[in-house]
Coordinates of C-alpha atoms in Angstrom, one line a residue:
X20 CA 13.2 0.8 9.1
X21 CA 11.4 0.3 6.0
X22 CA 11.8 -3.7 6.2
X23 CA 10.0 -3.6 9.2
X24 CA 6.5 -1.7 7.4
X25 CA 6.6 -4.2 5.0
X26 CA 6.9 -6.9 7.5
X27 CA 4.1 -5.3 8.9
X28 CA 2.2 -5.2 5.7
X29 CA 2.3 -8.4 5.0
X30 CA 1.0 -9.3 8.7
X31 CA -1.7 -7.1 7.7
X32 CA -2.9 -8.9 4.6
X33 CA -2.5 -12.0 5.7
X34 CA -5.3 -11.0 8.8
X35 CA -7.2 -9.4 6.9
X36 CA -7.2 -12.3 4.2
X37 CA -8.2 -14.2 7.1
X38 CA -11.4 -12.3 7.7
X39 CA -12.6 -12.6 4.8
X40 CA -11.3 -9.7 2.5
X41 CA -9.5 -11.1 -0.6
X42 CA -8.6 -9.5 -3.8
X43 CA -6.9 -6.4 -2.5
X44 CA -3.8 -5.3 -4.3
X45 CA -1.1 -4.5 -2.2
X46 CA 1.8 -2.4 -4.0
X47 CA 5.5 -0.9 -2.3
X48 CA 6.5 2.0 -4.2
X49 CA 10.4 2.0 -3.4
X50 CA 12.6 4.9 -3.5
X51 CA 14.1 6.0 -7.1
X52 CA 17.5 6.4 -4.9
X53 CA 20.6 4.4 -5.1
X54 CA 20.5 2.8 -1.8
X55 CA 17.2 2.2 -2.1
X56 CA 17.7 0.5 -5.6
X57 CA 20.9 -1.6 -3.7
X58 CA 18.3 -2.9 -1.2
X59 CA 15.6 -3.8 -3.5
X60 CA 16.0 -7.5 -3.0
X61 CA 16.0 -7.4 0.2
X62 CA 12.6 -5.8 0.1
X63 CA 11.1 -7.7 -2.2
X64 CA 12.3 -10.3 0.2
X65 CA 10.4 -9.2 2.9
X66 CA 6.6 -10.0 1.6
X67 CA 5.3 -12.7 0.2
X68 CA 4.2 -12.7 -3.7
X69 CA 1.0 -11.2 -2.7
X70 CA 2.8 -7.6 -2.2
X71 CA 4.2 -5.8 -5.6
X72 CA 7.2 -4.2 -5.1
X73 CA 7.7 -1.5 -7.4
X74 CA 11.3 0.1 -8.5
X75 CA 11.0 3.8 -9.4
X76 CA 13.0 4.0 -12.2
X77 CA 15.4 6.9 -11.3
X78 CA 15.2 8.6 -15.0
X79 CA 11.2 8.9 -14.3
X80 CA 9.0 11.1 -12.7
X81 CA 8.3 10.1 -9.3
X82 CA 5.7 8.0 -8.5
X83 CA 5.0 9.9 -5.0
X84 CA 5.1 13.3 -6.8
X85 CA 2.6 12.0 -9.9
X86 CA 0.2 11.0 -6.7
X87 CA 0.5 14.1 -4.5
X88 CA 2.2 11.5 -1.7
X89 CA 4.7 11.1 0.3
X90 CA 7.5 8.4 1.0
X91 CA 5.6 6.4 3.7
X92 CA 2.4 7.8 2.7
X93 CA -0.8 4.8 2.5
X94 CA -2.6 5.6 -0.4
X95 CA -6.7 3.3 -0.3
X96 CA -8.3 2.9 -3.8
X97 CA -11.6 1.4 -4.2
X98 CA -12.3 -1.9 -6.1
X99 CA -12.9 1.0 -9.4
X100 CA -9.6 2.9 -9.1
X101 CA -11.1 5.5 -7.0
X102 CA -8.4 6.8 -4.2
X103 CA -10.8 6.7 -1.3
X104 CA -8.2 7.6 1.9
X105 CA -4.3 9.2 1.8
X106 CA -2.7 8.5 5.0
X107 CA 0.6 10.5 5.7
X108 CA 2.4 9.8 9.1
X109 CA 1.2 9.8 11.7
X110 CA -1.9 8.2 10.4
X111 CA 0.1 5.6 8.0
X112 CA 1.8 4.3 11.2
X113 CA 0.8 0.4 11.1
X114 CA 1.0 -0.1 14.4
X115 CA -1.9 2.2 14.8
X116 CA -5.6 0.7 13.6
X117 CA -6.1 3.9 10.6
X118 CA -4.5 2.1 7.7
X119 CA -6.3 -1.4 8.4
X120 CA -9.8 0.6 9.3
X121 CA -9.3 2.6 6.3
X122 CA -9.2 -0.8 3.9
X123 CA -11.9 -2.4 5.7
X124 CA -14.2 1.1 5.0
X125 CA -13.4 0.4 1.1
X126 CA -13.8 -3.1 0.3
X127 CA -16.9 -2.9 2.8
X128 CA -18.5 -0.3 2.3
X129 CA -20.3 0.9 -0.7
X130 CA -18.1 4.0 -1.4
X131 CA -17.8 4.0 -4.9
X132 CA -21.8 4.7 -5.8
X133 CA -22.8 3.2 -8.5
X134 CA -20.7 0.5 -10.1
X135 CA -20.6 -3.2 -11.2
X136 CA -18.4 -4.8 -8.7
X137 CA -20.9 -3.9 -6.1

Protein backbone atom coordinates (compact mmCIF):
# COMPACT_ATOMS: atom_id res chain seq x y z
CA UNK A 1 0.00 0.00 0.00
CA UNK A 2 1.25 3.30 -0.89
CA UNK A 3 0.48 4.75 2.84
CA UNK A 4 2.70 2.37 4.08
CA UNK A 5 6.05 3.86 1.72
CA UNK A 6 5.26 7.03 2.93
CA UNK A 7 5.15 5.92 6.44
CA UNK A 8 8.30 4.49 5.69
CA UNK A 9 9.60 7.64 4.21
CA UNK A 10 9.02 9.59 6.79
CA UNK A 11 10.85 6.95 9.24
CA UNK A 12 13.60 7.45 6.86
CA UNK A 13 13.99 11.20 7.16
CA UNK A 14 13.45 11.45 10.48
CA UNK A 15 16.86 8.83 10.96
CA UNK A 16 18.59 10.20 8.78
CA UNK A 17 17.85 13.78 10.22
CA UNK A 18 19.11 12.19 13.22
CA UNK A 19 22.53 11.50 11.85
CA UNK A 20 23.22 14.50 10.89
CA UNK A 21 21.87 15.01 7.24
CA UNK A 22 19.35 18.01 7.12
CA UNK A 23 18.15 20.04 4.34
CA UNK A 24 17.00 17.23 2.06
CA UNK A 25 13.82 17.81 0.17
CA UNK A 26 11.56 15.01 0.28
CA UNK A 27 8.69 15.16 -2.47
CA UNK A 28 5.52 12.27 -3.20
CA UNK A 29 4.50 12.59 -6.59
CA UNK A 30 0.85 11.12 -6.33
CA UNK A 31 -1.03 9.54 -9.08
CA UNK A 32 -3.01 12.01 -11.67
CA UNK A 33 -5.93 9.23 -11.21
CA UNK A 34 -9.21 9.62 -9.56
CA UNK A 35 -8.76 7.39 -6.68
CA UNK A 36 -5.54 8.51 -6.18
CA UNK A 37 -6.84 12.21 -6.18
CA UNK A 38 -9.90 10.86 -3.52
CA UNK A 39 -7.08 9.65 -1.17
CA UNK A 40 -4.91 12.58 -1.35
CA UNK A 41 -5.60 13.66 2.23
CA UNK A 42 -5.10 10.72 3.49
CA UNK A 43 -1.59 10.86 2.03
CA UNK A 44 -0.68 13.93 2.91
CA UNK A 45 -1.80 12.71 6.20
CA UNK A 46 0.72 10.25 6.41
CA UNK A 47 4.12 12.48 6.70
CA UNK A 48 4.88 15.01 8.54
CA UNK A 49 5.24 18.71 6.86
CA UNK A 50 8.75 17.85 6.03
CA UNK A 51 7.41 15.56 2.98
CA UNK A 52 5.67 17.56 -0.18
CA UNK A 53 3.04 15.90 -1.41
CA UNK A 54 2.40 16.66 -4.85
CA UNK A 55 -1.11 16.24 -6.91
CA UNK A 56 -0.53 15.60 -10.57
CA UNK A 57 -3.02 17.58 -12.00
CA UNK A 58 -4.86 15.14 -14.34
CA UNK A 59 -5.08 17.73 -17.42
CA UNK A 60 -1.04 17.82 -17.32
CA UNK A 61 1.66 15.85 -18.60
CA UNK A 62 2.77 13.38 -16.17
CA UNK A 63 5.24 14.08 -13.83
CA UNK A 64 6.73 10.32 -14.05
CA UNK A 65 6.69 10.50 -17.93
CA UNK A 66 8.44 14.24 -17.96
CA UNK A 67 11.22 12.33 -15.65
CA UNK A 68 11.61 8.96 -17.53
CA UNK A 69 10.19 7.28 -14.08
CA UNK A 70 8.02 5.17 -12.82
CA UNK A 71 5.04 5.15 -10.20
CA UNK A 72 7.15 3.96 -7.17
CA UNK A 73 10.32 4.88 -8.76
CA UNK A 74 13.10 6.93 -6.12
CA UNK A 75 14.46 9.53 -8.02
CA UNK A 76 18.24 11.16 -5.81
CA UNK A 77 19.18 14.82 -6.93
CA UNK A 78 22.16 16.43 -5.62
CA UNK A 79 22.19 19.69 -3.44
CA UNK A 80 22.57 21.50 -7.45
CA UNK A 81 19.53 19.71 -9.15
CA UNK A 82 21.66 17.14 -10.53
CA UNK A 83 19.62 13.53 -10.56
CA UNK A 84 22.46 11.52 -9.24
CA UNK A 85 20.55 7.71 -8.69
CA UNK A 86 16.85 6.45 -10.29
CA UNK A 87 15.83 3.51 -8.33
CA UNK A 88 12.88 1.41 -9.91
CA UNK A 89 11.60 -1.64 -7.84
CA UNK A 90 13.20 -3.65 -6.69
CA UNK A 91 15.84 -1.29 -5.78
CA UNK A 92 13.21 1.58 -4.50
CA UNK A 93 11.98 -1.13 -1.99
CA UNK A 94 12.53 0.86 1.49
CA UNK A 95 12.78 -1.97 3.42
CA UNK A 96 15.92 -2.65 1.57
CA UNK A 97 19.26 -0.27 2.46
CA UNK A 98 19.55 1.13 -1.71
CA UNK A 99 17.25 4.22 -1.34
CA UNK A 100 18.83 5.40 2.17
CA UNK A 101 22.64 4.46 0.81
CA UNK A 102 21.78 6.17 -2.29
CA UNK A 103 20.96 9.68 -0.26
CA UNK A 104 23.77 9.31 2.04
CA UNK A 105 26.24 8.93 -1.36
CA UNK A 106 24.70 12.49 -2.42
CA UNK A 107 24.60 14.72 0.38
CA UNK A 108 28.13 13.03 1.42
CA UNK A 109 29.91 12.71 -1.16
CA UNK A 110 31.24 15.26 -3.46
CA UNK A 111 29.32 14.19 -6.58
CA UNK A 112 28.43 17.22 -8.09
CA UNK A 113 32.28 18.51 -9.05
CA UNK A 114 32.67 21.68 -8.83
CA UNK A 115 30.05 23.86 -7.10
CA UNK A 116 29.38 26.30 -4.23
CA UNK A 117 27.41 24.28 -1.81
CA UNK A 118 30.39 22.14 -1.37
Amino acid sequence: CFFILSIRLEDLRVKLENEGLVNISYVIVNHQGTNSQRKFHLLKGSVSDYITVYQQDEQQADVWTALNGSKDDFLIYDRCGRLVYHLGLPYSYLSFQYVEESIKIAYCENQCGNCSYT
